[in-house]
Every structure is written in structure tokens, then in C-alpha cells.
Amino acid sequence: MLNEKFKNHKIILASGSPRRQQFLKELDIDFEIRLKEIEEIYPNHLQAEEITDFLSKLKASAFENDLQDNEVLITSDTIVWLENKALGKPSDASQAVKMLTEMSGKTHKVITSVCIKTRQKELVFHDETLVTFAKLTLKEIEYYLNNYKPFDKAGSYGIQEWIGLVAIEKIEGSYSNVVGLPTHKLYKELMNF
């Protein structure tokens, strides 16, 4: 359905995430990938979805002068929000251990914002999912990090991996949002765009 709607447009996904790319394929959208290096820095006063909204718009702004009239750009950003602080991608293994230890036995929020941009307009929306982790031992955390190396993921984990199978007791909201793209909302917003 989306391919029909956008048959005269070119969809561009500005994400190196294989998970986001797979979701777009599964939504039956023809797209191309364009990447730009962006320093993901945001003002300290921003909270929760303000951070991901800001970063998804920042990623889109890098393409400001490159978009053609028929091009539709999609950018996205995901964070884990735990006890009023943002957990992004870990800088190293010790930070990943710290993040997973902090999340152990608690509920956190996964927030993903998406920016859809053309030369004429820009739309930003977000989704939130609550994820409850069981208590994790240090041995389990180290096993996961050593075998799955989730250093490119917000909060140091991928719900679709081993840790999702053994440690997640409950999720409230969209599963695809936790993976990194709220596909149900993206589909709706693109159909209405």
C-alpha cells in the first residue's frame, strides 16, 4: 500500500540500523539508504521524548539542502529512559554492564522518535513502550555482552536477542518500538502524509 502511495516519490532511510532497514522492507516500502555522520549531542535540559524528538530532527536537518522535490526522508532516534535519565548507546563494555545492572529488576521506558521530512514539510512523532526486566546476575549480563555485543543499541540491549528471551518479564506497548522503529505509527503517518 505504501509503495502505491509513494510510487512517484523516493523514500530515503537515514539509518545504518539493520533492524530499521528490515522493518521498512517488511512494510513493503522501496527505499534507499543514505547516511551522514551526525554528532548526537542534545541540550542538557531536554527530558525523555524531547531528546529523541530533538535528535531525529537533528539527523534530518543534515539533509536539508540535499533533498529533491520528490524525496521523502525518514530519520529516527531511540533511547532508554530509566529513573529520569537517558541511556543511549554504551561507550564501552563497562558502561554496558552498568546500564544493564541498573535496569535489572526494574521497569524502563523505551522512546523512539521519527522525523519524516520533505523539502516542503517536516513531521516528528514518537512512541513509548514500558519494558520490565527480571533480576539479572552479573554472569548473565556478561554472557549476553560477550556473545551478542549490543554496543550499537540504546540501553545496551536488543529485545529480539537472547536477553529478550530470558530477562524481559513484560512489555506494555509496541514491540517494534523497542527494536527501534514504531512501525504501526510510521505506517499511519506515511499514509496520511
CSV table of C-alpha atoms in Angstrom, one decimal:
chain,number,residue,atom,x,y,z
A,1,MET,CA,0.0,0.0,0.0
A,2,LEU,CA,2.8,2.4,0.8
A,3,ASN,CA,4.6,1.6,-2.4
A,4,GLU,CA,1.4,2.6,-4.3
A,5,LYS,CA,1.1,5.8,-2.4
A,6,PHE,CA,4.7,6.8,-2.9
A,7,LYS,CA,5.1,5.5,-6.4
A,8,ASN,CA,6.2,9.0,-7.6
A,9,HIS,CA,8.5,9.6,-4.7
A,10,LYS,CA,11.8,8.2,-3.4
A,11,ILE,CA,11.8,7.1,0.2
A,12,ILE,CA,15.2,7.6,1.9
A,13,LEU,CA,16.0,6.0,5.2
A,14,ALA,CA,18.9,7.8,7.0
A,15,SER,CA,19.8,4.9,9.3
A,16,GLY,CA,22.5,2.3,9.4
A,17,SER,CA,20.4,0.1,11.7
A,18,PRO,CA,19.8,-3.3,10.1
A,19,ARG,CA,16.7,-3.6,12.3
A,20,ARG,CA,15.1,-0.4,11.0
A,21,GLN,CA,16.0,-1.4,7.4
A,22,GLN,CA,14.4,-4.8,7.9
A,23,PHE,CA,11.2,-3.1,9.2
A,24,LEU,CA,10.9,-0.9,6.2
A,25,LYS,CA,11.4,-3.9,3.9
A,26,GLU,CA,8.6,-5.7,5.8
A,27,LEU,CA,6.3,-2.7,5.4
A,28,ASP,CA,6.7,-3.2,1.6
A,29,ILE,CA,8.4,0.1,1.0
A,30,ASP,CA,11.0,0.6,-1.7
A,31,PHE,CA,13.7,2.8,-0.2
A,32,GLU,CA,17.3,3.7,-0.4
A,33,ILE,CA,19.8,4.2,2.5
A,34,ARG,CA,21.7,7.5,2.8
A,35,LEU,CA,23.9,8.1,5.8
A,36,LYS,CA,25.5,11.2,7.2
A,37,GLU,CA,27.8,11.4,10.3
A,38,ILE,CA,26.0,13.3,13.0
A,39,GLU,CA,27.2,14.1,16.5
A,40,GLU,CA,24.3,13.1,18.6
A,41,ILE,CA,24.5,15.9,21.2
A,42,TYR,CA,21.5,17.5,22.7
A,43,PRO,CA,20.9,20.3,25.2
A,44,ASN,CA,21.1,19.1,28.9
A,45,HIS,CA,17.7,20.4,29.9
A,46,LEU,CA,15.8,18.1,27.5
A,47,GLN,CA,13.9,15.2,29.0
A,48,ALA,CA,12.6,11.9,27.7
A,49,GLU,CA,10.9,12.3,24.3
A,50,GLU,CA,12.2,15.8,23.9
A,51,ILE,CA,15.7,14.2,23.5
A,52,THR,CA,14.6,11.7,20.8
A,53,ASP,CA,12.5,14.4,19.0
A,54,PHE,CA,15.5,16.7,19.0
A,55,LEU,CA,17.9,14.1,17.7
A,56,SER,CA,15.6,12.7,15.0
A,57,LYS,CA,15.1,16.3,13.7
A,58,LEU,CA,18.9,17.0,14.0
A,59,LYS,CA,19.6,13.9,11.9
A,60,ALA,CA,17.0,15.1,9.3
A,61,SER,CA,18.5,18.7,9.2
A,62,ALA,CA,21.8,17.3,7.9
A,63,PHE,CA,19.9,16.5,4.6
A,64,GLU,CA,18.3,20.0,4.4
A,65,ASN,CA,20.0,21.1,1.2
A,66,ASP,CA,20.2,17.6,-0.4
A,67,LEU,CA,16.6,16.6,-0.7
A,68,GLN,CA,15.0,16.7,-4.2
A,69,ASP,CA,11.3,17.6,-4.6
A,70,ASN,CA,10.1,14.0,-4.9
A,71,GLU,CA,12.2,12.7,-1.9
A,72,VAL,CA,10.8,11.7,1.5
A,73,LEU,CA,13.4,11.3,4.3
A,74,ILE,CA,12.9,9.2,7.4
A,75,THR,CA,15.2,9.6,10.4
A,76,SER,CA,14.8,8.1,13.9
A,77,ASP,CA,16.3,8.0,17.3
A,78,THR,CA,15.8,5.7,20.3
A,79,ILE,CA,16.7,6.0,24.0
A,80,VAL,CA,16.0,4.0,27.1
A,81,TRP,CA,14.6,6.3,29.9
A,82,LEU,CA,15.3,5.0,33.4
A,83,GLU,CA,14.8,6.9,36.6
A,84,ASN,CA,14.7,10.2,34.9
A,85,LYS,CA,17.8,9.7,32.8
A,86,ALA,CA,18.6,8.8,29.3
A,87,LEU,CA,20.5,5.7,28.4
A,88,GLY,CA,21.9,5.8,24.9
A,89,LYS,CA,24.4,3.5,23.2
A,90,PRO,CA,27.2,2.4,25.6
A,91,SER,CA,30.6,3.8,25.0
A,92,ASP,CA,32.3,0.6,26.1
A,93,ALA,CA,31.7,-2.8,27.8
A,94,SER,CA,31.9,-1.4,31.4
A,95,GLN,CA,29.2,1.2,30.6
A,96,ALA,CA,27.1,-1.6,29.1
A,97,VAL,CA,27.4,-3.7,32.3
A,98,LYS,CA,26.5,-0.6,34.4
A,99,MET,CA,23.4,0.1,32.2
A,100,LEU,CA,22.1,-3.5,32.3
A,101,THR,CA,22.8,-3.7,36.1
A,102,GLU,CA,20.8,-0.5,36.6
A,103,MET,CA,17.9,-1.9,34.6
A,104,SER,CA,17.9,-5.3,36.3
A,105,GLY,CA,14.7,-6.0,38.2
A,106,LYS,CA,13.1,-2.7,37.1
A,107,THR,CA,10.8,-1.2,34.5
A,108,HIS,CA,12.2,1.3,32.0
A,109,LYS,CA,10.7,3.2,29.1
A,110,VAL,CA,11.9,2.9,25.5
A,111,ILE,CA,11.2,6.0,23.5
A,112,THR,CA,11.7,6.3,19.7
A,113,SER,CA,11.1,9.4,17.7
A,114,VAL,CA,10.7,9.5,13.9
A,115,CYS,CA,11.1,12.5,11.7
A,116,ILE,CA,9.5,12.4,8.2
A,117,LYS,CA,10.9,15.3,6.1
A,118,THR,CA,10.5,16.6,2.5
A,119,ARG,CA,11.6,19.9,1.1
A,120,GLN,CA,8.1,21.3,1.9
A,121,LYS,CA,7.3,19.9,5.3
A,122,GLU,CA,8.5,18.1,8.4
A,123,LEU,CA,6.6,15.8,10.8
A,124,VAL,CA,8.0,14.5,14.1
A,125,PHE,CA,6.2,11.9,16.3
A,126,HIS,CA,7.3,9.4,19.0
A,127,ASP,CA,6.2,6.3,20.7
A,128,GLU,CA,6.8,4.9,24.2
A,129,THR,CA,6.9,1.3,25.5
A,130,LEU,CA,7.4,0.1,29.0
A,131,VAL,CA,9.7,-2.8,29.5
A,132,THR,CA,10.1,-4.8,32.7
A,133,PHE,CA,13.4,-6.7,33.3
A,134,ALA,CA,13.7,-9.6,35.6
A,135,LYS,CA,16.7,-9.6,38.1
A,136,LEU,CA,19.9,-10.3,36.2
A,137,THR,CA,23.1,-11.8,37.6
A,138,LEU,CA,26.4,-10.3,36.6
A,139,LYS,CA,27.2,-13.7,35.0
A,140,GLU,CA,24.1,-13.4,32.8
A,141,ILE,CA,24.9,-9.8,31.9
A,142,GLU,CA,28.5,-10.7,30.9
A,143,TYR,CA,27.3,-13.7,28.9
A,144,TYR,CA,25.0,-11.5,26.9
A,145,LEU,CA,27.5,-8.8,26.3
A,146,ASN,CA,30.3,-11.3,25.3
A,147,ASN,CA,28.0,-13.2,22.9
A,148,TYR,CA,25.8,-10.5,21.4
A,149,LYS,CA,27.9,-7.3,21.7
A,150,PRO,CA,24.9,-4.9,21.8
A,151,PHE,CA,27.1,-1.8,21.8
A,152,ASP,CA,25.2,-0.2,18.9
A,153,LYS,CA,21.9,-0.3,20.9
A,154,ALA,CA,20.3,2.1,23.2
A,155,GLY,CA,20.4,0.8,26.8
A,156,SER,CA,22.9,-1.9,25.7
A,157,TYR,CA,20.3,-4.5,24.7
A,158,GLY,CA,18.2,-5.8,21.8
A,159,ILE,CA,14.8,-7.2,22.8
A,160,GLN,CA,15.0,-9.5,19.8
A,161,GLU,CA,18.1,-11.2,21.2
A,162,TRP,CA,18.9,-13.7,24.0
A,163,ILE,CA,18.3,-11.2,26.7
A,164,GLY,CA,14.8,-10.5,25.4
A,165,LEU,CA,14.0,-14.2,25.7
A,166,VAL,CA,15.4,-14.7,29.2
A,167,ALA,CA,15.1,-11.4,31.0
A,168,ILE,CA,12.0,-9.5,29.8
A,169,GLU,CA,9.0,-10.2,32.0
A,170,LYS,CA,6.6,-7.8,30.5
A,171,ILE,CA,6.2,-5.2,27.8
A,172,GLU,CA,3.4,-2.6,27.6
A,173,GLY,CA,3.2,-1.1,24.2
A,174,SER,CA,4.8,-1.6,20.8
A,175,TYR,CA,7.4,-4.3,20.4
A,176,SER,CA,8.8,-2.8,17.2
A,177,ASN,CA,9.2,0.5,19.0
A,178,VAL,CA,11.6,-1.3,21.4
A,179,VAL,CA,13.5,-2.7,18.5
A,180,GLY,CA,13.9,0.9,17.2
A,181,LEU,CA,11.0,1.9,14.9
A,182,PRO,CA,7.3,2.2,15.9
A,183,THR,CA,6.1,0.6,12.6
A,184,HIS,CA,2.4,1.0,13.3
A,185,LYS,CA,2.7,4.7,13.8
A,186,LEU,CA,5.1,5.1,10.9
A,187,TYR,CA,2.7,3.3,8.6
A,188,LYS,CA,-0.2,5.5,9.7
A,189,GLU,CA,1.8,8.8,9.4
A,190,LEU,CA,3.1,7.9,6.0
A,191,MET,CA,-0.4,7.0,4.7
A,192,ASN,CA,-1.6,10.4,6.0
A,193,PHE,CA,1.5,12.4,4.9
